[in-house]
Tab-separated table of C-alpha atoms in Angstrom:
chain	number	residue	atom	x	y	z
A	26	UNK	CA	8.456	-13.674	11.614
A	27	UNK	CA	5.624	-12.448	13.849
A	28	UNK	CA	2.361	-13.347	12.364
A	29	UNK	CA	-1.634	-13.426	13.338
A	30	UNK	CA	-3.959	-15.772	12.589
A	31	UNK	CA	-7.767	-14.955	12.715
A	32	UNK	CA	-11.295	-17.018	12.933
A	33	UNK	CA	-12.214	-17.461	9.317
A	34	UNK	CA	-15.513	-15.455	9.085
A	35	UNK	CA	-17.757	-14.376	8.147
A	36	UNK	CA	-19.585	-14.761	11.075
A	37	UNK	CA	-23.302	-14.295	11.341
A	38	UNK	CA	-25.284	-14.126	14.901
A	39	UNK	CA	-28.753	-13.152	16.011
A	40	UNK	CA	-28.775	-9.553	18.667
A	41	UNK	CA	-28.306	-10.887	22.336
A	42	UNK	CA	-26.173	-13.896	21.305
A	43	UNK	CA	-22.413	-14.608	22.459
A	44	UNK	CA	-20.110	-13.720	20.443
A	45	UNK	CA	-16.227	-15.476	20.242
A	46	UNK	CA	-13.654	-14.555	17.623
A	47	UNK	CA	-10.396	-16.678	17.599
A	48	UNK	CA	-7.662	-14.440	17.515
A	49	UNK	CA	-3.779	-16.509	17.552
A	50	UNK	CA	-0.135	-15.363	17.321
A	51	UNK	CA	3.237	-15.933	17.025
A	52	UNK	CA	5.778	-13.948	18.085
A	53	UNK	CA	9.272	-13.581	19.873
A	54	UNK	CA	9.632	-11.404	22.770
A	55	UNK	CA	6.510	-10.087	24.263
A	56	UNK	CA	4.254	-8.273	21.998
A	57	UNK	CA	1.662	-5.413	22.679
A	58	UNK	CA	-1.571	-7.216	21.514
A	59	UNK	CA	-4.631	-5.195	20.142
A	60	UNK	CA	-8.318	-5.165	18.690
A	61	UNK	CA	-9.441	-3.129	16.339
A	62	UNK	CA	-13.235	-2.745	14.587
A	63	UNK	CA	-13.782	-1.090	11.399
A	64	UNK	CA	-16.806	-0.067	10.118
A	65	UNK	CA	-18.474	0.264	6.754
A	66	UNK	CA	-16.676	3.641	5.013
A	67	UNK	CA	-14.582	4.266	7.922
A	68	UNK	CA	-11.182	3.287	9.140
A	69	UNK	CA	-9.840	0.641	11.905
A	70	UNK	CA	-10.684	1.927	15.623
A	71	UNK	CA	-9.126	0.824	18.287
A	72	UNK	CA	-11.322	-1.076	20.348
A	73	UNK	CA	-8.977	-2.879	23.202
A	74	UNK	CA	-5.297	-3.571	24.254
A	75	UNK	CA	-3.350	-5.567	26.811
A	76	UNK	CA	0.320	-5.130	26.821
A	77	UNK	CA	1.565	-7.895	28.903
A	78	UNK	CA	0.697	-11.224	29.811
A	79	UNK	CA	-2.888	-12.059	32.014
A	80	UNK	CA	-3.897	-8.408	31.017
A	81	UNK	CA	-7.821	-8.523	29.994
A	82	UNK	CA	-8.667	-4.858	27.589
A	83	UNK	CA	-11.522	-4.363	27.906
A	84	UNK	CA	-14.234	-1.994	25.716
A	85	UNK	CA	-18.157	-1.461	24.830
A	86	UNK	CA	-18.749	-4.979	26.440
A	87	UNK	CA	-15.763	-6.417	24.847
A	88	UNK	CA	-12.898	-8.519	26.577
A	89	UNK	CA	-9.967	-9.897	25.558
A	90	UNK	CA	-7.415	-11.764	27.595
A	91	UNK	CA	-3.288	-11.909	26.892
A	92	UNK	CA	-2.799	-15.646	27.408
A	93	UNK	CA	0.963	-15.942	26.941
A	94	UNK	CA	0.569	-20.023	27.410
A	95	UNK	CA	-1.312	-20.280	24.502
A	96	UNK	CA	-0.651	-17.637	22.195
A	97	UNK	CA	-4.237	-16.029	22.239
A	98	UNK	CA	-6.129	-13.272	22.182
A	99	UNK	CA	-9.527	-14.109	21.565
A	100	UNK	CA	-12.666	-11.654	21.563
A	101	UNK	CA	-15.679	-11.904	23.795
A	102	UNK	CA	-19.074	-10.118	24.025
A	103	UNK	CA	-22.094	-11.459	26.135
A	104	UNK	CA	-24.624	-10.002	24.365
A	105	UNK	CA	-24.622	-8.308	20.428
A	106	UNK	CA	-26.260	-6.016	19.063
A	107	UNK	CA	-26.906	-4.648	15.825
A	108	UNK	CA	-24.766	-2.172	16.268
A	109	UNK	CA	-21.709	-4.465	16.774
A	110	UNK	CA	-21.942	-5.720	12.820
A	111	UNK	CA	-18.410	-4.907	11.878
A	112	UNK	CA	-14.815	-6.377	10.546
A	113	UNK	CA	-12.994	-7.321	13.708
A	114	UNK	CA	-9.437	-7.251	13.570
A	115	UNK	CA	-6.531	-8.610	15.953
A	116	UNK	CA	-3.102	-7.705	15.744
A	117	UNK	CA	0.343	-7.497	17.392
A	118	UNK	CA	2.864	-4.908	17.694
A	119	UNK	CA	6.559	-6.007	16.338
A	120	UNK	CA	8.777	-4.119	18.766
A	121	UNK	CA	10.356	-1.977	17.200
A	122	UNK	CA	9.927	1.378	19.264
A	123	UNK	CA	7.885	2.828	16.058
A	124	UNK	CA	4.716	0.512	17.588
A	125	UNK	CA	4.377	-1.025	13.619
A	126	UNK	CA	1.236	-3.811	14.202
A	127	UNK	CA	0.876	-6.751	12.199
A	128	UNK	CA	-2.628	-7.546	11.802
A	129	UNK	CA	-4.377	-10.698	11.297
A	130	UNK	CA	-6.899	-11.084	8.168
A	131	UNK	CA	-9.940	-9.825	9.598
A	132	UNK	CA	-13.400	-11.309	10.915
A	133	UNK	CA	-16.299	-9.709	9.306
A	134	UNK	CA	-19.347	-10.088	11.758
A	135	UNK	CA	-22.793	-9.258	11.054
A	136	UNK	CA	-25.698	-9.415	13.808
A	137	UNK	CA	-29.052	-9.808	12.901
A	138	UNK	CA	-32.288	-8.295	14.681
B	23	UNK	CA	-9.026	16.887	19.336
B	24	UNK	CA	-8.989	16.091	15.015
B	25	UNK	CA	-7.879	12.276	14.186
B	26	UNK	CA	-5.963	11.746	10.878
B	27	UNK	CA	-6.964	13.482	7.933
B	28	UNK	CA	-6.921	12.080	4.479
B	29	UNK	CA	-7.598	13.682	1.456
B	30	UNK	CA	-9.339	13.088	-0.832
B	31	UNK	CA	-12.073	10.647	0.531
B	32	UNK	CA	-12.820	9.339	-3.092
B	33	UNK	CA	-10.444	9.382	-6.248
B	34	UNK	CA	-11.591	8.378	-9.940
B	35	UNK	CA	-8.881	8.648	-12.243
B	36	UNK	CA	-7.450	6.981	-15.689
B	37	UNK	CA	-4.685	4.542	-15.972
B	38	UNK	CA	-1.392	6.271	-16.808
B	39	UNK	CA	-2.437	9.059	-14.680
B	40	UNK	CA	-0.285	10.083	-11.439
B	41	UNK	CA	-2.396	9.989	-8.158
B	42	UNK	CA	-1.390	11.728	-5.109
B	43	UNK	CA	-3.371	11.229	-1.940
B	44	UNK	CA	-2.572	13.200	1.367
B	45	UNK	CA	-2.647	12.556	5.040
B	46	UNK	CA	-2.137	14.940	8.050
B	47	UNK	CA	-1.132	12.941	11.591
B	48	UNK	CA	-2.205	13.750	14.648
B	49	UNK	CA	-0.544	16.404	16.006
B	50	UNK	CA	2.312	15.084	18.187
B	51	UNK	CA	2.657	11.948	16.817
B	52	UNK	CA	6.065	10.659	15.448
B	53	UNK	CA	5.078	7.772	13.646
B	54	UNK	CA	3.085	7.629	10.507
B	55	UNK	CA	2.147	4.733	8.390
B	56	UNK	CA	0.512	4.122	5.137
B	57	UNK	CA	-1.654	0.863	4.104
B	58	UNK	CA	-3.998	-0.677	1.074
B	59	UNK	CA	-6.748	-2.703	1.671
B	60	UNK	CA	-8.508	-4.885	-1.143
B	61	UNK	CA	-10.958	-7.569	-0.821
B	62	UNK	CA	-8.163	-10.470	-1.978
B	63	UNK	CA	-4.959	-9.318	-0.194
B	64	UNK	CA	-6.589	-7.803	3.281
B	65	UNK	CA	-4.794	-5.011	4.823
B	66	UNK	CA	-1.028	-4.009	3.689
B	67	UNK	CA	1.281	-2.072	5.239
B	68	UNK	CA	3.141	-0.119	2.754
B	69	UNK	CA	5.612	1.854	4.860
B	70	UNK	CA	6.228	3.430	7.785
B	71	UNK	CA	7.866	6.522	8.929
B	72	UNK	CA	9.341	7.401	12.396
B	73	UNK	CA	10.101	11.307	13.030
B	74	UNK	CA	9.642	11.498	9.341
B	75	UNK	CA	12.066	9.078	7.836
B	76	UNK	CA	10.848	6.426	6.258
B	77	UNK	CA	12.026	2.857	8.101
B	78	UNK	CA	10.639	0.475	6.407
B	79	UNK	CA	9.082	0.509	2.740
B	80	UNK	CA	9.599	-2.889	1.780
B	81	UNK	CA	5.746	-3.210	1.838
B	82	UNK	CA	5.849	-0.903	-1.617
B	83	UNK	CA	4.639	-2.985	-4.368
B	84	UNK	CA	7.056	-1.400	-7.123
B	85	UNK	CA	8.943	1.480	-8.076
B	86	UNK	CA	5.879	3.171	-9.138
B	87	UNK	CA	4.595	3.849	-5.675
B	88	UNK	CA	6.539	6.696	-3.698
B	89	UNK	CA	6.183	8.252	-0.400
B	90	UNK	CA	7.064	11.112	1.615
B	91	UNK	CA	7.036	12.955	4.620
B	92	UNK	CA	8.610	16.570	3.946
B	93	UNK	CA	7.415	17.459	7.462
B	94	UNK	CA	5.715	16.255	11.147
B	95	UNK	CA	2.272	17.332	9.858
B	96	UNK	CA	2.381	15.978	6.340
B	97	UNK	CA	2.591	13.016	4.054
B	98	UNK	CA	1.918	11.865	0.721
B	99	UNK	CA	1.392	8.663	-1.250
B	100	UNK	CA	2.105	8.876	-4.570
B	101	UNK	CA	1.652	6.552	-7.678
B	102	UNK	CA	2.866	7.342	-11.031
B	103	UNK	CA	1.732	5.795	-13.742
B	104	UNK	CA	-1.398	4.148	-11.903
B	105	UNK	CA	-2.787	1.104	-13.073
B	106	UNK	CA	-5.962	-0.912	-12.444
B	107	UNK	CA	-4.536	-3.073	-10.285
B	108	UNK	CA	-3.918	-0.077	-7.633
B	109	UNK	CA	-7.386	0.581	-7.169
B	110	UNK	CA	-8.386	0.117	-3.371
B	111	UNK	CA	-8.868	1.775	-0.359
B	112	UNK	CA	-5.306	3.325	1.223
B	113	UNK	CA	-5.323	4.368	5.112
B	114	UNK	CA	-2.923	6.595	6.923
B	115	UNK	CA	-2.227	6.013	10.459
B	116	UNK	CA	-0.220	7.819	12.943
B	117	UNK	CA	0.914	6.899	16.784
B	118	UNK	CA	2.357	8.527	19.599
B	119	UNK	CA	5.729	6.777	20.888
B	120	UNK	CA	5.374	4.721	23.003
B	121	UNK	CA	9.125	2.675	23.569
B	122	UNK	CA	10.270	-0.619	22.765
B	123	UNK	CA	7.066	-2.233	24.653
B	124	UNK	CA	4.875	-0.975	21.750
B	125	UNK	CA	2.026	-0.461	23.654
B	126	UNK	CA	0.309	2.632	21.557
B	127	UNK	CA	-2.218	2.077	19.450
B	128	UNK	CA	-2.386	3.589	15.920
B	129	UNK	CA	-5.125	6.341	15.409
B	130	UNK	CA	-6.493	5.538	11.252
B	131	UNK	CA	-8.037	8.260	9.027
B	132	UNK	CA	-11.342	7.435	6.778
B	133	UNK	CA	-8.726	6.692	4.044
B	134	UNK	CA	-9.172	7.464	0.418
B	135	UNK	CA	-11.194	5.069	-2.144
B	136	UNK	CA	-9.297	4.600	-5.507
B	137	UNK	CA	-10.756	3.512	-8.666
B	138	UNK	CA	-8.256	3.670	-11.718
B	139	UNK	CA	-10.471	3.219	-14.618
């Protein structure tokens, strides 16, 4: 079945570093691919989509490219901030016209000052 | 425009007791989903509906959770008896269609904070 596999966190940076969260999948056909932040008391946002392969979403400084060739869908930020301390999730939708995601485990990321 | 609205934000009940928690989609969305998330088991999907039927609800731990969608701008999670176990935090979500591409997001509410004491 289709599944998502996430950078183990947590992850802990200092404000102005890069930032890189692994973000893997498996899945047959071609798969809407998604990030999504959540932060403390609140629920999942969406934070960037590509839909097909080579697409880069793009949001707040975040990128993510669709690379088809090797299943990924990793998250990128030049610079953190504060701000940015979240839980980080990737996920996939499964196709079946009622856009159900499967998400991978979550990256908890916390940027210090 | 509102998101998803769950109600209530925070629920402290007693073992044995029923619990009902609430969600209202987005107006003009036709698919709805419910979820749990705990520290050990992440995020769940518990079922889904699609122009209110329910598709899939294999996610349901056991026959004592039940849910429902009597209309577009309505749903409801229910567990009866509740146990320990089911304390966490449940999410609604609702999304627009969007085709066999599945290229629409889903929009989340705050979701609702169980403790079963």
């Amino acid at each position: 079945g289709n599944s998502v596999t996430q950078m183990e966190g947590p992850v802990t940076l200092s404000e102005e570093a890069f930032l890189t969260i692994n973000c893997t999948y498996t899945a047959t056909g071609y798969p809407s691919l998604f990030w999504y932040v959540q932060y403390p008391g609140e629920g999942l946002q969406l934070l960037l989509k590509a839909t097909k392969a080579d697409d880069k979403g793009s949001n707040k400084g975040f990128e993510a490219t669709y690379r088809k060739e090797t299943t990924s869908f990793h998250l990128e930020k030049g610079s953190v901030q504060v701000s940015d301390s979240a839980v980080y999730f990737c996920a996939l939708s499964d196709n079946q016209g009622a856009q159900k995601l499967v998400f991978g485990q979550g990256t908890r990321l916390t940027i210090n000052p | 425009d509102a998101g998803v609205i769950q109600s209530p934000r925070h629920e402290v009940t007693e073992m044995g007791q029923e619990v009902t928690l609430r969600c209202k989609p987005i107006s003009g969305h036709n698919s709805l989903f419910w979820y749990r998330q705990t520290m050990m088991r992440g995020l769940e999907l518990l079922i889904y509906f699609n122009n209110n039927v329910p598709i899939d609800d294999s996610g349901m731990p056991e026959d004592r959770f039940s849910a429902k969608m009597p209309n577009a701008s309505f749903s409801t999670l229910k567990i009866q008896p509740s146990e320990p176990r089911d304390s966490a935090v449940y999410f609604c979500a609702s999304s627009p269609a969007g085709g066999a591409r599945g290229n629409q997001p889903q929009h989340f509410g705050d979701g609702t904070r169980l403790s079963i004491l």
